[in-house]
Amino acid sequence: MNEIYWFDKYHDSLVGYCNAKTTQKTHFRKIHNYSTIFANLYREGKLTTLDPKRMKEIDVQYFLQVLRDERKKVSTIRSYLKVLHHYFQIAGNGDTVDKVIKKANLKDPVTAIRSLSPEEISTILLVADSLKGWKGEITRGMIYIAFDTGCRPGELQYAQVDDIDFNTSKFFIRYPKGKGRYQDPHPVNLLFPFMNARIQSYLDKRAAYLRKRKVETPILFPNLRSNTLTYSDKTRVEYIAELSQKCGIPFSLRTFRSSVVALIVDQNPNDLKPYMSSQIGHQKSTTMDLFYWRVKMGTVDTKLTDAGKAVSLPDMHYRAGEIIGKKGGRR
C-alpha cells in the first residue's frame, strides 16, 4: 500500500469527528503538506519509504528536524505531530509518532496575548463607522459582534440574524468550538448596551442591501458572491487587516476576545473570571486563569514602562563629589 491509499483512509476517518467540512479540509491539507516534507527527505536518501505503515521512528525524527530547522514555534510543532499521529494511527503505526513526541518532550511556552486598550477600541469603532460600501458594512458588523460578545471569529461565519436578541441581551452561538464534544449551541451575553445602536444600524443596512437585490437569507454576514453565502476565514482576515492598517493599530477579530476579558475581568478578577470563562466558551473554568494571566502578560511592556517613568533617583552630586575628592587626594 502507498501513501495515496492512506491519504484516502485518513480523509474518511475525519468524517463525523470534525464539526465542519472546512476543518476536514484543513486537516487533509496539512497531511498533503507533510507529504511534501517526507518526499523531499525521500529524495535526499534519508527515508526508505513513504508508506506510513512502514515508517520507522528515525523517519519521524527527520520530519521533526525539518520543522525545527524551519524554526517553527513549539505549539506549531506539537500541532503538526498531533495530526501526523492521527495519520500514522490510521495505518496502524501511531506508536512510532508517540515515541518521538515523548522523547522530544515538547512543552508550549506561555506567551502573551495582546489586548486592546479602551482608547484603541474606541478609535477602531470610530474608524470602522466611516468605512464605505458593503465591504465596510460587513467589516463593521463583524467587529461589533466580536467586541460585544467575545466570541471566536469562526463562530461568526454561520451566525444568523435571529441569533441576536436585544430583548434578552443575548447572542446565540450556533456553531461553537467543541460542538458535539464539550459544547452545545448556546446563548451568550451582549455585554455592552452602548453597542446596541451600532448593531441595529448594521442590521437595518443589511436588510436594505438584501431587499434591493431581492435576496432572502438568514445568514448574519451574507456574501452574495459565494455559494454558501458566507465569508471565508481568509476574506474575514483580509477585511480586518485592512482596517487594522488604516487605524495604525495591530489587531484581528480574535483580539477583541482578549480585550473583552480584560475590560470585564479587571473590574473584579476573583468574582468575574468564572463568568467570563463561560461567556467566551472555555471547556473548563480553570482555563480562564491561564488565559487572563496571558492577557495581563500582553500589557507588561506598557505597565513596566509607566512604572519605570515613575522612578527617580535623588540628587547625590554633593556626596559623589566628596567621595571623588577624597579618592583624588589619596593619589
PDB file of C-alpha atoms in Angstrom, residues 34-273:
ATOM      1  CA  TYR A  34       3.559  16.957   5.339  1.00  0.00           C
ATOM      2  CA  SER A  35       3.855  14.574   2.401  1.00  0.00           C
ATOM      3  CA  THR A  36       5.936  17.229   0.616  1.00  0.00           C
ATOM      4  CA  ILE A  37       8.402  17.242   3.524  1.00  0.00           C
ATOM      5  CA  PHE A  38       8.591  13.442   3.512  1.00  0.00           C
ATOM      6  CA  ALA A  39       9.011  13.398  -0.281  1.00  0.00           C
ATOM      7  CA  ASN A  40      11.966  15.786  -0.023  1.00  0.00           C
ATOM      8  CA  LEU A  41      13.539  13.624   2.685  1.00  0.00           C
ATOM      9  CA  TYR A  42      12.997  10.575   0.496  1.00  0.00           C
ATOM     10  CA  ARG A  43      14.742  12.252  -2.454  1.00  0.00           C
ATOM     11  CA  GLU A  44      17.634  13.140  -0.144  1.00  0.00           C
ATOM     12  CA  GLY A  45      18.001   9.471   0.705  1.00  0.00           C
ATOM     13  CA  LYS A  46      17.108   9.902   4.375  1.00  0.00           C
ATOM     14  CA  LEU A  47      13.921   7.826   4.069  1.00  0.00           C
ATOM     15  CA  THR A  48      13.482   4.383   2.525  1.00  0.00           C
ATOM     16  CA  THR A  49       9.689   4.547   2.201  1.00  0.00           C
ATOM     17  CA  LEU A  50       6.787   6.984   2.053  1.00  0.00           C
ATOM     18  CA  ASP A  51       4.314   4.400   3.367  1.00  0.00           C
ATOM     19  CA  PRO A  52       3.217   5.473   6.899  1.00  0.00           C
ATOM     20  CA  LYS A  53       2.619   1.837   7.805  1.00  0.00           C
ATOM     21  CA  ARG A  54       6.303   1.015   7.270  1.00  0.00           C
ATOM     22  CA  MET A  55       7.961   4.205   8.514  1.00  0.00           C
ATOM     23  CA  LYS A  56      10.341   3.983  11.470  1.00  0.00           C
ATOM     24  CA  GLU A  57      10.971   6.265  14.412  1.00  0.00           C
ATOM     25  CA  ILE A  58      14.026   7.744  12.695  1.00  0.00           C
ATOM     26  CA  ASP A  59      11.847   8.779   9.747  1.00  0.00           C
ATOM     27  CA  VAL A  60       9.619  10.839  12.037  1.00  0.00           C
ATOM     28  CA  GLN A  61      12.742  12.269  13.707  1.00  0.00           C
ATOM     29  CA  TYR A  62      13.912  13.590  10.326  1.00  0.00           C
ATOM     30  CA  PHE A  63      10.457  15.166   9.888  1.00  0.00           C
ATOM     31  CA  LEU A  64      10.798  16.791  13.314  1.00  0.00           C
ATOM     32  CA  GLN A  65      14.260  18.079  12.441  1.00  0.00           C
ATOM     33  CA  VAL A  66      12.897  19.809   9.330  1.00  0.00           C
ATOM     34  CA  LEU A  67      10.306  21.612  11.454  1.00  0.00           C
ATOM     35  CA  ARG A  68      12.985  22.731  13.887  1.00  0.00           C
ATOM     36  CA  ASP A  69      15.298  23.837  11.080  1.00  0.00           C
ATOM     37  CA  GLU A  70      12.429  25.963   9.774  1.00  0.00           C
ATOM     38  CA  ARG A  71      12.206  27.451  13.281  1.00  0.00           C
ATOM     39  CA  LYS A  72       8.574  26.559  13.745  1.00  0.00           C
ATOM     40  CA  LYS A  73       7.033  27.520  17.069  1.00  0.00           C
ATOM     41  CA  VAL A  74       6.800  24.779  19.686  1.00  0.00           C
ATOM     42  CA  SER A  75       2.998  24.998  19.575  1.00  0.00           C
ATOM     43  CA  THR A  76       3.089  24.577  15.780  1.00  0.00           C
ATOM     44  CA  ILE A  77       5.374  21.532  16.014  1.00  0.00           C
ATOM     45  CA  ARG A  78       3.057  19.959  18.592  1.00  0.00           C
ATOM     46  CA  SER A  79       0.113  20.565  16.277  1.00  0.00           C
ATOM     47  CA  TYR A  80       1.966  19.041  13.315  1.00  0.00           C
ATOM     48  CA  LEU A  81       2.868  15.924  15.277  1.00  0.00           C
ATOM     49  CA  LYS A  82      -0.675  15.575  16.613  1.00  0.00           C
ATOM     50  CA  VAL A  83      -2.116  15.465  13.088  1.00  0.00           C
ATOM     51  CA  LEU A  84       0.724  13.218  11.912  1.00  0.00           C
ATOM     52  CA  HIS A  85      -0.025  10.820  14.778  1.00  0.00           C
ATOM     53  CA  HIS A  86      -3.637  10.505  13.611  1.00  0.00           C
ATOM     54  CA  TYR A  87      -2.455   9.821  10.064  1.00  0.00           C
ATOM     55  CA  PHE A  88       0.013   7.144  11.204  1.00  0.00           C
ATOM     56  CA  GLN A  89      -2.599   5.668  13.542  1.00  0.00           C
ATOM     57  CA  ILE A  90      -4.911   5.047  10.590  1.00  0.00           C
ATOM     58  CA  ALA A  91      -2.051   2.994   9.104  1.00  0.00           C
ATOM     59  CA  GLY A  92      -1.651   1.089  12.389  1.00  0.00           C
ATOM     60  CA  ASN A  93       1.648   2.812  13.172  1.00  0.00           C
ATOM     61  CA  GLY A  94       0.664   5.542  15.648  1.00  0.00           C
ATOM     62  CA  ASP A  95       3.123   4.268  18.283  1.00  0.00           C
ATOM     63  CA  THR A  96       6.009   5.413  16.092  1.00  0.00           C
ATOM     64  CA  VAL A  97       4.931   9.063  16.327  1.00  0.00           C
ATOM     65  CA  ASP A  98       4.074   8.630  20.008  1.00  0.00           C
ATOM     66  CA  LYS A  99       7.665   7.642  20.783  1.00  0.00           C
ATOM     67  CA  VAL A 100       9.044  10.728  19.034  1.00  0.00           C
ATOM     68  CA  ILE A 101       6.574  13.021  20.827  1.00  0.00           C
ATOM     69  CA  LYS A 102       7.550  11.608  24.225  1.00  0.00           C
ATOM     70  CA  LYS A 103      11.282  11.808  23.578  1.00  0.00           C
ATOM     71  CA  ALA A 104      11.042  15.335  22.110  1.00  0.00           C
ATOM     72  CA  ASN A 105       9.363  16.475  25.359  1.00  0.00           C
ATOM     73  CA  LEU A 106       7.783  19.476  23.672  1.00  0.00           C
ATOM     74  CA  LYS A 107       6.198  21.953  26.067  1.00  0.00           C
ATOM     75  CA  ASP A 108       4.346  25.036  24.938  1.00  0.00           C
ATOM     76  CA  PRO A 109       5.883  28.251  26.277  1.00  0.00           C
ATOM     77  CA  VAL A 110       3.432  30.584  27.994  1.00  0.00           C
ATOM     78  CA  THR A 111       3.114  33.519  25.624  1.00  0.00           C
ATOM     79  CA  ALA A 112       1.383  36.849  25.999  1.00  0.00           C
ATOM     80  CA  ILE A 113      -1.995  37.551  24.413  1.00  0.00           C
ATOM     81  CA  ARG A 114      -2.455  41.048  23.041  1.00  0.00           C
ATOM     82  CA  SER A 115      -5.498  43.008  24.144  1.00  0.00           C
ATOM     83  CA  LEU A 116      -6.712  46.436  23.107  1.00  0.00           C
ATOM     84  CA  SER A 117      -6.905  49.411  25.419  1.00  0.00           C
ATOM     85  CA  PRO A 118     -10.253  51.278  25.725  1.00  0.00           C
ATOM     86  CA  GLU A 119      -8.694  54.125  23.703  1.00  0.00           C
ATOM     87  CA  GLU A 120      -7.702  51.730  20.897  1.00  0.00           C
ATOM     88  CA  ILE A 121     -11.149  50.088  20.845  1.00  0.00           C
ATOM     89  CA  SER A 122     -12.885  53.456  20.639  1.00  0.00           C
ATOM     90  CA  THR A 123     -10.594  54.514  17.785  1.00  0.00           C
ATOM     91  CA  ILE A 124     -11.233  51.276  15.865  1.00  0.00           C
ATOM     92  CA  LEU A 125     -15.006  51.589  16.230  1.00  0.00           C
ATOM     93  CA  LEU A 126     -14.998  55.208  15.042  1.00  0.00           C
ATOM     94  CA  VAL A 127     -12.798  54.440  12.022  1.00  0.00           C
ATOM     95  CA  ALA A 128     -14.939  51.384  11.229  1.00  0.00           C
ATOM     96  CA  ASP A 129     -18.048  53.599  11.315  1.00  0.00           C
ATOM     97  CA  SER A 130     -16.540  55.593   8.429  1.00  0.00           C
ATOM     98  CA  LEU A 131     -15.957  52.636   6.072  1.00  0.00           C
ATOM     99  CA  LYS A 132     -17.826  52.748   2.775  1.00  0.00           C
ATOM    100  CA  GLY A 133     -19.797  50.163   0.796  1.00  0.00           C
ATOM    101  CA  TRP A 134     -20.956  46.649   1.615  1.00  0.00           C
ATOM    102  CA  LYS A 135     -17.413  45.598   2.478  1.00  0.00           C
ATOM    103  CA  GLY A 136     -17.418  48.328   5.094  1.00  0.00           C
ATOM    104  CA  GLU A 137     -20.782  47.142   6.449  1.00  0.00           C
ATOM    105  CA  ILE A 138     -19.545  43.561   6.801  1.00  0.00           C
ATOM    106  CA  THR A 139     -16.323  44.671   8.472  1.00  0.00           C
ATOM    107  CA  ARG A 140     -18.269  46.852  10.897  1.00  0.00           C
ATOM    108  CA  GLY A 141     -20.831  44.186  11.689  1.00  0.00           C
ATOM    109  CA  MET A 142     -18.221  41.540  12.468  1.00  0.00           C
ATOM    110  CA  ILE A 143     -16.301  43.901  14.733  1.00  0.00           C
ATOM    111  CA  TYR A 144     -19.464  44.968  16.557  1.00  0.00           C
ATOM    112  CA  ILE A 145     -20.431  41.371  17.413  1.00  0.00           C
ATOM    113  CA  ALA A 146     -16.871  40.224  18.152  1.00  0.00           C
ATOM    114  CA  PHE A 147     -16.434  43.093  20.622  1.00  0.00           C
ATOM    115  CA  ASP A 148     -19.895  42.851  22.181  1.00  0.00           C
ATOM    116  CA  THR A 149     -19.657  39.097  22.851  1.00  0.00           C
ATOM    117  CA  GLY A 150     -16.003  37.988  22.840  1.00  0.00           C
ATOM    118  CA  CYS A 151     -16.953  35.132  20.503  1.00  0.00           C
ATOM    119  CA  ARG A 152     -14.447  33.328  18.306  1.00  0.00           C
ATOM    120  CA  PRO A 153     -14.090  34.536  14.681  1.00  0.00           C
ATOM    121  CA  GLY A 154     -15.208  31.134  13.343  1.00  0.00           C
ATOM    122  CA  GLU A 155     -18.415  31.354  15.348  1.00  0.00           C
ATOM    123  CA  LEU A 156     -19.490  34.323  13.214  1.00  0.00           C
ATOM    124  CA  GLN A 157     -19.348  32.533   9.852  1.00  0.00           C
ATOM    125  CA  TYR A 158     -22.721  30.782  10.029  1.00  0.00           C
ATOM    126  CA  ALA A 159     -24.376  33.120  12.530  1.00  0.00           C
ATOM    127  CA  GLN A 160     -27.944  34.116  11.666  1.00  0.00           C
ATOM    128  CA  VAL A 161     -29.954  37.301  12.132  1.00  0.00           C
ATOM    129  CA  ASP A 162     -32.262  35.674  14.682  1.00  0.00           C
ATOM    130  CA  ASP A 163     -29.227  34.844  16.831  1.00  0.00           C
ATOM    131  CA  ILE A 164     -29.315  38.456  18.038  1.00  0.00           C
ATOM    132  CA  ASP A 165     -31.936  39.145  20.706  1.00  0.00           C
ATOM    133  CA  PHE A 166     -31.906  42.671  22.119  1.00  0.00           C
ATOM    134  CA  ASN A 167     -34.855  41.875  24.436  1.00  0.00           C
ATOM    135  CA  THR A 168     -32.789  39.375  26.421  1.00  0.00           C
ATOM    136  CA  SER A 169     -29.393  40.897  25.520  1.00  0.00           C
ATOM    137  CA  LYS A 170     -28.247  37.554  24.124  1.00  0.00           C
ATOM    138  CA  PHE A 171     -26.345  36.296  21.088  1.00  0.00           C
ATOM    139  CA  PHE A 172     -26.812  32.651  20.139  1.00  0.00           C
ATOM    140  CA  ILE A 173     -23.591  30.764  19.356  1.00  0.00           C
ATOM    141  CA  ARG A 174     -24.864  28.372  16.708  1.00  0.00           C
ATOM    142  CA  TYR A 175     -21.593  26.586  15.901  1.00  0.00           C
ATOM    143  CA  PRO A 176     -19.342  26.767  18.977  1.00  0.00           C
ATOM    144  CA  LYS A 177     -15.860  25.337  19.157  1.00  0.00           C
ATOM    145  CA  GLY A 178     -16.172  21.836  20.610  1.00  0.00           C
ATOM    146  CA  LYS A 179     -19.714  21.370  19.308  1.00  0.00           C
ATOM    147  CA  GLY A 180     -20.765  17.761  19.825  1.00  0.00           C
ATOM    148  CA  ARG A 181     -17.796  17.136  22.145  1.00  0.00           C
ATOM    149  CA  TYR A 182     -17.810  19.521  25.092  1.00  0.00           C
ATOM    150  CA  GLN A 183     -20.179  22.281  23.971  1.00  0.00           C
ATOM    151  CA  ASP A 184     -23.685  22.569  22.558  1.00  0.00           C
ATOM    152  CA  PRO A 185     -25.092  25.620  20.770  1.00  0.00           C
ATOM    153  CA  HIS A 186     -25.813  28.187  23.478  1.00  0.00           C
ATOM    154  CA  PRO A 187     -26.578  31.861  24.113  1.00  0.00           C
ATOM    155  CA  VAL A 188     -24.027  34.338  25.459  1.00  0.00           C
ATOM    156  CA  ASN A 189     -24.469  37.898  26.645  1.00  0.00           C
ATOM    157  CA  LEU A 190     -24.441  41.036  24.555  1.00  0.00           C
ATOM    158  CA  LEU A 191     -22.154  42.688  27.070  1.00  0.00           C
ATOM    159  CA  PHE A 192     -22.204  46.385  26.278  1.00  0.00           C
ATOM    160  CA  PRO A 193     -25.560  48.215  25.956  1.00  0.00           C
ATOM    161  CA  PHE A 194     -23.838  51.137  24.202  1.00  0.00           C
ATOM    162  CA  MET A 195     -23.190  48.766  21.248  1.00  0.00           C
ATOM    163  CA  ASN A 196     -26.909  48.094  20.593  1.00  0.00           C
ATOM    164  CA  ALA A 197     -27.386  51.120  18.336  1.00  0.00           C
ATOM    165  CA  ARG A 198     -24.380  50.198  16.204  1.00  0.00           C
ATOM    166  CA  ILE A 199     -25.534  46.586  15.818  1.00  0.00           C
ATOM    167  CA  GLN A 200     -29.081  47.685  14.975  1.00  0.00           C
ATOM    168  CA  SER A 201     -27.677  50.060  12.346  1.00  0.00           C
ATOM    169  CA  TYR A 202     -25.830  47.145  10.745  1.00  0.00           C
ATOM    170  CA  LEU A 203     -28.987  45.006  10.770  1.00  0.00           C
ATOM    171  CA  ASP A 204     -31.016  47.775   9.096  1.00  0.00           C
ATOM    172  CA  LYS A 205     -28.419  48.317   6.343  1.00  0.00           C
ATOM    173  CA  ARG A 206     -28.052  44.556   5.830  1.00  0.00           C
ATOM    174  CA  ALA A 207     -31.825  44.245   5.364  1.00  0.00           C
ATOM    175  CA  ALA A 208     -31.869  47.134   2.863  1.00  0.00           C
ATOM    176  CA  TYR A 209     -28.924  45.636   0.950  1.00  0.00           C
ATOM    177  CA  LEU A 210     -30.633  42.240   0.578  1.00  0.00           C
ATOM    178  CA  ARG A 211     -34.026  43.764  -0.182  1.00  0.00           C
ATOM    179  CA  LYS A 212     -32.546  45.811  -3.029  1.00  0.00           C
ATOM    180  CA  ARG A 213     -31.035  42.646  -4.519  1.00  0.00           C
ATOM    181  CA  LYS A 214     -34.180  40.573  -3.866  1.00  0.00           C
ATOM    182  CA  VAL A 215     -32.268  38.027  -1.795  1.00  0.00           C
ATOM    183  CA  GLU A 216     -33.560  36.270   1.307  1.00  0.00           C
ATOM    184  CA  THR A 217     -31.130  34.570   3.679  1.00  0.00           C
ATOM    185  CA  PRO A 218     -30.898  34.194   7.449  1.00  0.00           C
ATOM    186  CA  ILE A 219     -27.078  34.499   7.317  1.00  0.00           C
ATOM    187  CA  LEU A 220     -25.986  37.407   9.511  1.00  0.00           C
ATOM    188  CA  PHE A 221     -22.995  38.302   7.308  1.00  0.00           C
ATOM    189  CA  PRO A 222     -24.102  37.293   3.798  1.00  0.00           C
ATOM    190  CA  ASN A 223     -21.678  37.031   0.896  1.00  0.00           C
ATOM    191  CA  LEU A 224     -23.747  37.021  -2.287  1.00  0.00           C
ATOM    192  CA  ARG A 225     -20.714  36.003  -4.346  1.00  0.00           C
ATOM    193  CA  SER A 226     -20.346  32.685  -2.503  1.00  0.00           C
ATOM    194  CA  ASN A 227     -22.385  29.524  -2.994  1.00  0.00           C
ATOM    195  CA  THR A 228     -22.570  29.148   0.788  1.00  0.00           C
ATOM    196  CA  LEU A 229     -23.487  32.836   1.200  1.00  0.00           C
ATOM    197  CA  THR A 230     -20.758  33.108   3.850  1.00  0.00           C
ATOM    198  CA  TYR A 231     -17.346  34.769   4.030  1.00  0.00           C
ATOM    199  CA  SER A 232     -14.300  32.520   4.235  1.00  0.00           C
ATOM    200  CA  ASP A 233     -11.730  32.771   7.031  1.00  0.00           C
ATOM    201  CA  LYS A 234      -9.269  34.238   4.555  1.00  0.00           C
ATOM    202  CA  THR A 235     -11.618  37.016   3.438  1.00  0.00           C
ATOM    203  CA  ARG A 236     -12.560  37.910   7.011  1.00  0.00           C
ATOM    204  CA  VAL A 237      -8.874  38.154   7.928  1.00  0.00           C
ATOM    205  CA  GLU A 238      -8.184  40.374   4.897  1.00  0.00           C
ATOM    206  CA  TYR A 239     -11.059  42.750   5.704  1.00  0.00           C
ATOM    207  CA  ILE A 240      -9.970  43.192   9.309  1.00  0.00           C
ATOM    208  CA  ALA A 241      -6.298  43.517   8.319  1.00  0.00           C
ATOM    209  CA  GLU A 242      -7.185  46.441   6.039  1.00  0.00           C
ATOM    210  CA  LEU A 243      -8.981  48.205   8.878  1.00  0.00           C
ATOM    211  CA  SER A 244      -6.079  47.454  11.221  1.00  0.00           C
ATOM    212  CA  GLN A 245      -3.662  49.071   8.791  1.00  0.00           C
ATOM    213  CA  LYS A 246      -5.914  52.085   8.356  1.00  0.00           C
ATOM    214  CA  CYS A 247      -6.142  52.571  12.132  1.00  0.00           C
ATOM    215  CA  GLY A 248      -2.430  52.013  12.665  1.00  0.00           C
ATOM    216  CA  ILE A 249      -3.362  49.557  15.436  1.00  0.00           C
ATOM    217  CA  PRO A 250      -2.380  45.866  15.163  1.00  0.00           C
ATOM    218  CA  PHE A 251      -5.419  43.663  15.819  1.00  0.00           C
ATOM    219  CA  SER A 252      -7.562  40.855  14.446  1.00  0.00           C
ATOM    220  CA  LEU A 253     -11.108  39.749  15.265  1.00  0.00           C
ATOM    221  CA  ARG A 254      -9.642  37.419  17.880  1.00  0.00           C
ATOM    222  CA  THR A 255      -8.004  40.388  19.637  1.00  0.00           C
ATOM    223  CA  PHE A 256     -11.446  41.564  20.729  1.00  0.00           C
ATOM    224  CA  ARG A 257     -11.841  38.303  22.643  1.00  0.00           C
ATOM    225  CA  SER A 258      -8.911  39.042  24.950  1.00  0.00           C
ATOM    226  CA  SER A 259      -9.845  42.735  25.085  1.00  0.00           C
ATOM    227  CA  VAL A 260     -13.339  41.959  26.365  1.00  0.00           C
ATOM    228  CA  VAL A 261     -11.871  39.676  29.020  1.00  0.00           C
ATOM    229  CA  ALA A 262      -9.546  42.450  30.174  1.00  0.00           C
ATOM    230  CA  LEU A 263     -12.310  45.092  30.254  1.00  0.00           C
ATOM    231  CA  ILE A 264     -14.692  42.915  32.270  1.00  0.00           C
ATOM    232  CA  VAL A 265     -12.439  40.818  34.499  1.00  0.00           C
ATOM    233  CA  ASP A 266     -10.187  43.721  35.508  1.00  0.00           C
ATOM    234  CA  GLN A 267     -13.171  45.143  37.430  1.00  0.00           C
ATOM    235  CA  ASN A 268     -13.188  42.207  39.868  1.00  0.00           C
ATOM    236  CA  PRO A 269     -10.918  39.286  38.862  1.00  0.00           C
ATOM    237  CA  ASN A 270     -11.863  36.846  41.628  1.00  0.00           C
ATOM    238  CA  ASP A 271     -15.592  37.269  41.062  1.00  0.00           C
ATOM    239  CA  LEU A 272     -15.803  37.711  37.290  1.00  0.00           C
ATOM    240  CA  LYS A 273     -13.292  35.171  35.891  1.00  0.00           C
TER     241      LYS A 273
END
